[in-house]
PDB file of C-alpha atoms in Angstrom:
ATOM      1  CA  UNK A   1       0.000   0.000   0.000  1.00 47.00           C
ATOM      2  CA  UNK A   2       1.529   3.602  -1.005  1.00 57.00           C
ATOM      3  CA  UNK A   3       2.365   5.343   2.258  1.00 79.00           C
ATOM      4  CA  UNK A   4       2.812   8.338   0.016  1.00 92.00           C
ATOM      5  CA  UNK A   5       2.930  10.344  -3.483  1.00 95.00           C
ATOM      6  CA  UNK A   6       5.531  12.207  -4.726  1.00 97.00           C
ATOM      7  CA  UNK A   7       3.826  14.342  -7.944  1.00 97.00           C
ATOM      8  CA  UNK A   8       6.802  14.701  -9.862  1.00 97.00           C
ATOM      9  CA  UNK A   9       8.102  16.627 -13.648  1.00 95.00           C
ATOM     10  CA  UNK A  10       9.164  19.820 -14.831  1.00 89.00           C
ATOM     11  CA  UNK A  11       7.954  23.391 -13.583  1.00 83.00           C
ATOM     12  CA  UNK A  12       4.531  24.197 -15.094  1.00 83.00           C
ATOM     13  CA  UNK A  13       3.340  20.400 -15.374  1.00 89.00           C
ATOM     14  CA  UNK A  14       0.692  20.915 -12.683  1.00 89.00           C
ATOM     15  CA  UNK A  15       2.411  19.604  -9.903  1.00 91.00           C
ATOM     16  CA  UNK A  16       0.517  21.466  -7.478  1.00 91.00           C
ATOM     17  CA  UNK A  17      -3.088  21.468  -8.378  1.00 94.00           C
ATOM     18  CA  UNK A  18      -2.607  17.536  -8.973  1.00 97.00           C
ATOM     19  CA  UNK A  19      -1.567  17.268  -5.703  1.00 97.00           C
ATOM     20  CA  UNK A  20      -3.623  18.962  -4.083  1.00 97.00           C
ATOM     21  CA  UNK A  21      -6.898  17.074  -5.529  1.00 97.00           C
ATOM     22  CA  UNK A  22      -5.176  13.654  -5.233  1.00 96.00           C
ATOM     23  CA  UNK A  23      -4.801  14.456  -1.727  1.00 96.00           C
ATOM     24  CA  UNK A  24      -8.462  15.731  -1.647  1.00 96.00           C
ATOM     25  CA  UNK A  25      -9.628  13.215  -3.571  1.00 94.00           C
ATOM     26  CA  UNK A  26      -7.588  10.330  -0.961  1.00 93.00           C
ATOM     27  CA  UNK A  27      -8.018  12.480   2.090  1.00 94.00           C
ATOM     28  CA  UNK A  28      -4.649  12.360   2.710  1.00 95.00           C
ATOM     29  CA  UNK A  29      -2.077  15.464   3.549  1.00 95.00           C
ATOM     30  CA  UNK A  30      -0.679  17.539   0.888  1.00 97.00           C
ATOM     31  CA  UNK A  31       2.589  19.259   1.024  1.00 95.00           C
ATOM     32  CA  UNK A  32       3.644  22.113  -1.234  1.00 89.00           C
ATOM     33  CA  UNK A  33       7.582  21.388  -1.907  1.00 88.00           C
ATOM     34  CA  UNK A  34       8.237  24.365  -3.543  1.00 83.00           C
ATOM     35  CA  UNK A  35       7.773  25.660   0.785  1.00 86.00           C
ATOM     36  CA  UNK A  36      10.104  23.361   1.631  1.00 86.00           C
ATOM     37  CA  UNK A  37      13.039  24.934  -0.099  1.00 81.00           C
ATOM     38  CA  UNK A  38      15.371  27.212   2.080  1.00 81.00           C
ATOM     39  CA  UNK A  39      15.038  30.906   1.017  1.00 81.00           C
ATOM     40  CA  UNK A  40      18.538  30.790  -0.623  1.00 81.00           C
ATOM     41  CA  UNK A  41      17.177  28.399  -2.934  1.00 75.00           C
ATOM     42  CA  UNK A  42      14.015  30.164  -3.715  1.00 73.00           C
ATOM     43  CA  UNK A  43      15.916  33.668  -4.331  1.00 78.00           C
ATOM     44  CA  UNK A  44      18.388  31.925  -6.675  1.00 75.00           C
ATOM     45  CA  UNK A  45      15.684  30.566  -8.493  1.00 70.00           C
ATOM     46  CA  UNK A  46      14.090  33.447  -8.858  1.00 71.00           C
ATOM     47  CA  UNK A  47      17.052  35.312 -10.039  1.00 71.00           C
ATOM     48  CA  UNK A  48      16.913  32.783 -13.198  1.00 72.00           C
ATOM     49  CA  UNK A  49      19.735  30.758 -11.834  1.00 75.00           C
ATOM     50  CA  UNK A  50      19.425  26.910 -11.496  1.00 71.00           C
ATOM     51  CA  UNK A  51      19.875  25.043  -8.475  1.00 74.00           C
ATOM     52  CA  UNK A  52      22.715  22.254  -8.678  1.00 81.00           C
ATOM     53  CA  UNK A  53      22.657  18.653  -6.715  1.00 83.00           C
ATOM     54  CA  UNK A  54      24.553  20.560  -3.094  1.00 88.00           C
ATOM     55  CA  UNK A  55      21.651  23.194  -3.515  1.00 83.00           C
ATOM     56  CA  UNK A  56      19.020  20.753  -3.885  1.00 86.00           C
ATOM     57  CA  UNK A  57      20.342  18.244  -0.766  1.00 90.00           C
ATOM     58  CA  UNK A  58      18.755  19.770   2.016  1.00 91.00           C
ATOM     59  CA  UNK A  59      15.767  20.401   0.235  1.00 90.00           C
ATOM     60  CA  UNK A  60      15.616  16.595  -0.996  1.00 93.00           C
ATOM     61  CA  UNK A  61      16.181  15.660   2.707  1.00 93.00           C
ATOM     62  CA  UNK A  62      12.874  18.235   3.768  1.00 92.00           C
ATOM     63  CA  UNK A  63      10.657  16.132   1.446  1.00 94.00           C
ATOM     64  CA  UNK A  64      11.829  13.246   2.315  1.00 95.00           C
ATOM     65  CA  UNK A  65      11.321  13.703   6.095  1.00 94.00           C
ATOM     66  CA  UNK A  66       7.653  15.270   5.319  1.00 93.00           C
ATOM     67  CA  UNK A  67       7.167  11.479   3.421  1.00 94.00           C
ATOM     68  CA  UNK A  68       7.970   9.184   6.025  1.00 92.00           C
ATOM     69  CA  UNK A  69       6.354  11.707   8.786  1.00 88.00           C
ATOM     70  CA  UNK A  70       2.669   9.771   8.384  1.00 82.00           C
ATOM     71  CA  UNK A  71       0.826   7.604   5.743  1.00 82.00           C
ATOM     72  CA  UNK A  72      -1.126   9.158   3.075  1.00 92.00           C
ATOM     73  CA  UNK A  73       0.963  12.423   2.504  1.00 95.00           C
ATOM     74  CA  UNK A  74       0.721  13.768  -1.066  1.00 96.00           C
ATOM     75  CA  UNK A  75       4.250  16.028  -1.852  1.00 96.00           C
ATOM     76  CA  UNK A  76       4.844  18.251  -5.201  1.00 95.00           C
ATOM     77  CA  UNK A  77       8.741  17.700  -5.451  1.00 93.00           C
ATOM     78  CA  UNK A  78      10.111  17.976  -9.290  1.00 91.00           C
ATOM     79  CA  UNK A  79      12.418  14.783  -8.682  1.00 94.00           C
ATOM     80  CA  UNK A  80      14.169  15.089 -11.936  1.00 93.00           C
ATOM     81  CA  UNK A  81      16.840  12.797 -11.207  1.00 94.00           C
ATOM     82  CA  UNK A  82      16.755   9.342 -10.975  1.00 96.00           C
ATOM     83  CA  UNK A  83      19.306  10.019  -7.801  1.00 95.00           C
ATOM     84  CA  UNK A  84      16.865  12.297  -6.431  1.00 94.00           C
ATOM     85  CA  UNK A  85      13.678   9.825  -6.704  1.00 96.00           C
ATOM     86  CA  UNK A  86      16.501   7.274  -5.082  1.00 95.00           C
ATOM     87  CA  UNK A  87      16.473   9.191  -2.183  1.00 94.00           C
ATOM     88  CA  UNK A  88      13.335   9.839  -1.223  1.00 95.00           C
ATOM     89  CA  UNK A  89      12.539   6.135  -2.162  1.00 94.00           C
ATOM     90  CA  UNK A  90      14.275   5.647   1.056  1.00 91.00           C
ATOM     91  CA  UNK A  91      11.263   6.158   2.684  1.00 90.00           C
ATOM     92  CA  UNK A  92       8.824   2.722   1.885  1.00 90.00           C
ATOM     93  CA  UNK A  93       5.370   3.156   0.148  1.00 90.00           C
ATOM     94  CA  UNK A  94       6.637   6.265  -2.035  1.00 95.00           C
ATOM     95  CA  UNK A  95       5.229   5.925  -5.570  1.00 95.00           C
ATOM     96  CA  UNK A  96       6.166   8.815  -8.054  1.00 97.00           C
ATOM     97  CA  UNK A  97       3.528  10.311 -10.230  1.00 97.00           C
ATOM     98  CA  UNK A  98       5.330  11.525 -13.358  1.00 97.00           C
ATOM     99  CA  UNK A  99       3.087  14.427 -15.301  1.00 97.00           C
ATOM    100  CA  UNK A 100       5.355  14.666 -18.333  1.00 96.00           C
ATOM    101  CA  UNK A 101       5.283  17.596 -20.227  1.00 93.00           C
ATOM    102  CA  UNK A 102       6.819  18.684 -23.804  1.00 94.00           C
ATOM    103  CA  UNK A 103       8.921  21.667 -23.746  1.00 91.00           C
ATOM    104  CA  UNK A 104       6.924  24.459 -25.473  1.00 88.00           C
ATOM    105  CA  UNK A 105       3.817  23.474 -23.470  1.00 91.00           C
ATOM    106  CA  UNK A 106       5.693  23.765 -19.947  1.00 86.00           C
ATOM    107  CA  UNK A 107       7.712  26.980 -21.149  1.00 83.00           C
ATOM    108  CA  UNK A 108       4.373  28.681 -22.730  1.00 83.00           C
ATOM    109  CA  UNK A 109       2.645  27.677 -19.144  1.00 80.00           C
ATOM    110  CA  UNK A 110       5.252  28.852 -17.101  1.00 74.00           C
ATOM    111  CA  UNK A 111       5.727  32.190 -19.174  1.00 67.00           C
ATOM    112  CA  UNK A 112       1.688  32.654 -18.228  1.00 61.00           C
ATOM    113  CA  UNK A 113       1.987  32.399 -14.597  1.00 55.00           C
ATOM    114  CA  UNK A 114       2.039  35.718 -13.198  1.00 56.00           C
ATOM    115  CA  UNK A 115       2.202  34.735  -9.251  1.00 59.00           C
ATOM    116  CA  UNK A 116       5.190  32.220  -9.114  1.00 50.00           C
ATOM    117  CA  UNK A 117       8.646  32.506  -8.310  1.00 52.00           C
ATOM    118  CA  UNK A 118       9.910  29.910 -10.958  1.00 55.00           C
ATOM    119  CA  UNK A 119      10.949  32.206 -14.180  1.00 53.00           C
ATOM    120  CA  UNK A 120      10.731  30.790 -17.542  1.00 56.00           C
ATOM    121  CA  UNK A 121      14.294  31.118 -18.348  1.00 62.00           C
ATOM    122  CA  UNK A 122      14.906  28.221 -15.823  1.00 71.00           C
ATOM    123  CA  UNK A 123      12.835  25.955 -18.326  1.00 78.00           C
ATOM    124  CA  UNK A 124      15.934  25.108 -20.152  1.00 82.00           C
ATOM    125  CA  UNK A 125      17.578  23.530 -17.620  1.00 82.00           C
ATOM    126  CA  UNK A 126      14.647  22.046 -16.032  1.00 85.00           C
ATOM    127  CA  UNK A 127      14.728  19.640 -19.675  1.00 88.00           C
ATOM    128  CA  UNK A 128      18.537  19.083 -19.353  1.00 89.00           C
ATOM    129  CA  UNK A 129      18.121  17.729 -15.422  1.00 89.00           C
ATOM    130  CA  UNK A 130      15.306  15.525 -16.170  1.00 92.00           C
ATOM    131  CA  UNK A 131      16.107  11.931 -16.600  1.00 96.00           C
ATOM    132  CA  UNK A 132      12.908  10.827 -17.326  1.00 95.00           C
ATOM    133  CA  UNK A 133      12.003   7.688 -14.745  1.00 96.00           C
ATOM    134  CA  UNK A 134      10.957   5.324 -17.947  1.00 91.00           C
ATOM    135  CA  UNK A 135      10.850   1.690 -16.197  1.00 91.00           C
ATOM    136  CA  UNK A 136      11.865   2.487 -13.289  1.00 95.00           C
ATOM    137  CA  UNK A 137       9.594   1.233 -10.147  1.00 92.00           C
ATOM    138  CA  UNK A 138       6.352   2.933  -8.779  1.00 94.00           C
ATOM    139  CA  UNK A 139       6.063   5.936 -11.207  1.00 96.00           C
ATOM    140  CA  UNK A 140       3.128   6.625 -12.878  1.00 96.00           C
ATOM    141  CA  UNK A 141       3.618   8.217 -16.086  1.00 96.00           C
ATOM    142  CA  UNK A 142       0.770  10.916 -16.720  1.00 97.00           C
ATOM    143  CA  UNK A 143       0.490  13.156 -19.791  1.00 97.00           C
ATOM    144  CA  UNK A 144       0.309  16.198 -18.140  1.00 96.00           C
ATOM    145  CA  UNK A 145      -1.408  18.174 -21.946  1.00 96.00           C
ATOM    146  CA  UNK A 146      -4.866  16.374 -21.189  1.00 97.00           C
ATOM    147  CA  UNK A 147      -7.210  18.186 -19.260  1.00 96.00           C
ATOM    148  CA  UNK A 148      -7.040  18.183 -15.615  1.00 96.00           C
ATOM    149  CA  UNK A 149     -10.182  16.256 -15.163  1.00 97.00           C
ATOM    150  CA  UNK A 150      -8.229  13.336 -17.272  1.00 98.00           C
ATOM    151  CA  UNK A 151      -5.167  13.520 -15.461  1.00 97.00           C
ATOM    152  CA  UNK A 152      -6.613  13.256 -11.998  1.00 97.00           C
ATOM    153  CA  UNK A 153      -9.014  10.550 -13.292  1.00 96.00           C
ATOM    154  CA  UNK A 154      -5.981   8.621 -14.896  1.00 96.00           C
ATOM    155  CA  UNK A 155      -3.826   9.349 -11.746  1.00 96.00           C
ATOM    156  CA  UNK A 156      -6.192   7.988  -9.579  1.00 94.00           C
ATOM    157  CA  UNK A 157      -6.847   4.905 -11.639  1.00 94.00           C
ATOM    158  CA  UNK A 158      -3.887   4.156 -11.991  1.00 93.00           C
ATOM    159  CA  UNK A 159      -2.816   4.029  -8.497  1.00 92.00           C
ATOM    160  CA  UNK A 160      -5.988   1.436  -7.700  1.00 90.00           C
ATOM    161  CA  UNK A 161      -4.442  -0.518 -10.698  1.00 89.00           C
ATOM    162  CA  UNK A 162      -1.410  -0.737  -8.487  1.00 85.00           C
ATOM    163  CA  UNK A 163      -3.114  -1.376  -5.192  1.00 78.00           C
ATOM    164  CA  UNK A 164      -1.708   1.560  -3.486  1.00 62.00           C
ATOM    165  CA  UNK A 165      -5.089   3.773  -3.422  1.00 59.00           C
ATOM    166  CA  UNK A 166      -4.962   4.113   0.684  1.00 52.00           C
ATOM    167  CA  UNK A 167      -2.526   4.367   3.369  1.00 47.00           C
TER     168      UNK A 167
END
């Protein structure tokens, strides 16, 4: 049984409003991990500069504590490397839902938002640091362009398929 979801893929794939209505829809805790970065990281990001692995350590370390806290906790973490969803498999029952994303749809999203730190110029290297989780264990790969209604409903699906619908 999934202790707990990490909703995973690049900035603008919907991380957050997936997460928060799988959560909803579980009743289960959702946690924003775009909070859990130190303020550093945040104000680098902002500044259009990308975080590297030392940056992204504690951070990893945050979500991965707010995991194994409780069962049924729902986290937005972007978990672009496979070393990074290594790590926070270290806490049992995670399963990873992947909402993948082409480029010019996440950049044109991101470019839109008006009310988030995360600047379309880091886009770029959002694509370079994924390493897309293609067979590896518990992920859930999502196409993130269908509409939200579809994504939740094939999220949630999905995740019965697997037997992991409840803590």
């Amino acid at each position: 049984m999934a202790q707990s979801l990490v909703i995973m893929g690049v900035s603008g794939c919907g991380k957050s409003t997936l997460g928060q209505a799988m959560a909803t829809q579980l009743e289960w805790r959702f946690v924003e991990g775009d909070d859990l970065h130190p303020p550093e990281n945040r104000a680098m990001m902002a500044a259009g500069r990308p975080l590297d692995d030392t940056m992204r350590a504690p951070w990893l370390d945050r979500i991965a504590a707010e995991l194994s806290q409780d069962a049924g906790v729902v986290v937005s973490c972007s978990a672009l490397k496979h070393a990074y969803r290594d790590r926070l498999r270290g806490v049992p029952g995670v399963v990873f839902i992947h909402l993948a994303l082409p480029y010019d749809v996440a950049k044109s999203r991101v470019s839109a938002r008006a009310d988030h730190f995360m600047p379309a110029a880091l886009i770029d290297s959002q694509f370079a640091t994924l390493e897309p989780p293609a067979n590896e264990p518990d992920v859930i790969e999502v196409d993130a362009t269908a509409s939200f209604d579809t994504v939740l409903n094939t999220a949630l699906a999905s995740l019965a398929r697997m037997g992991r619908s409840a803590p």
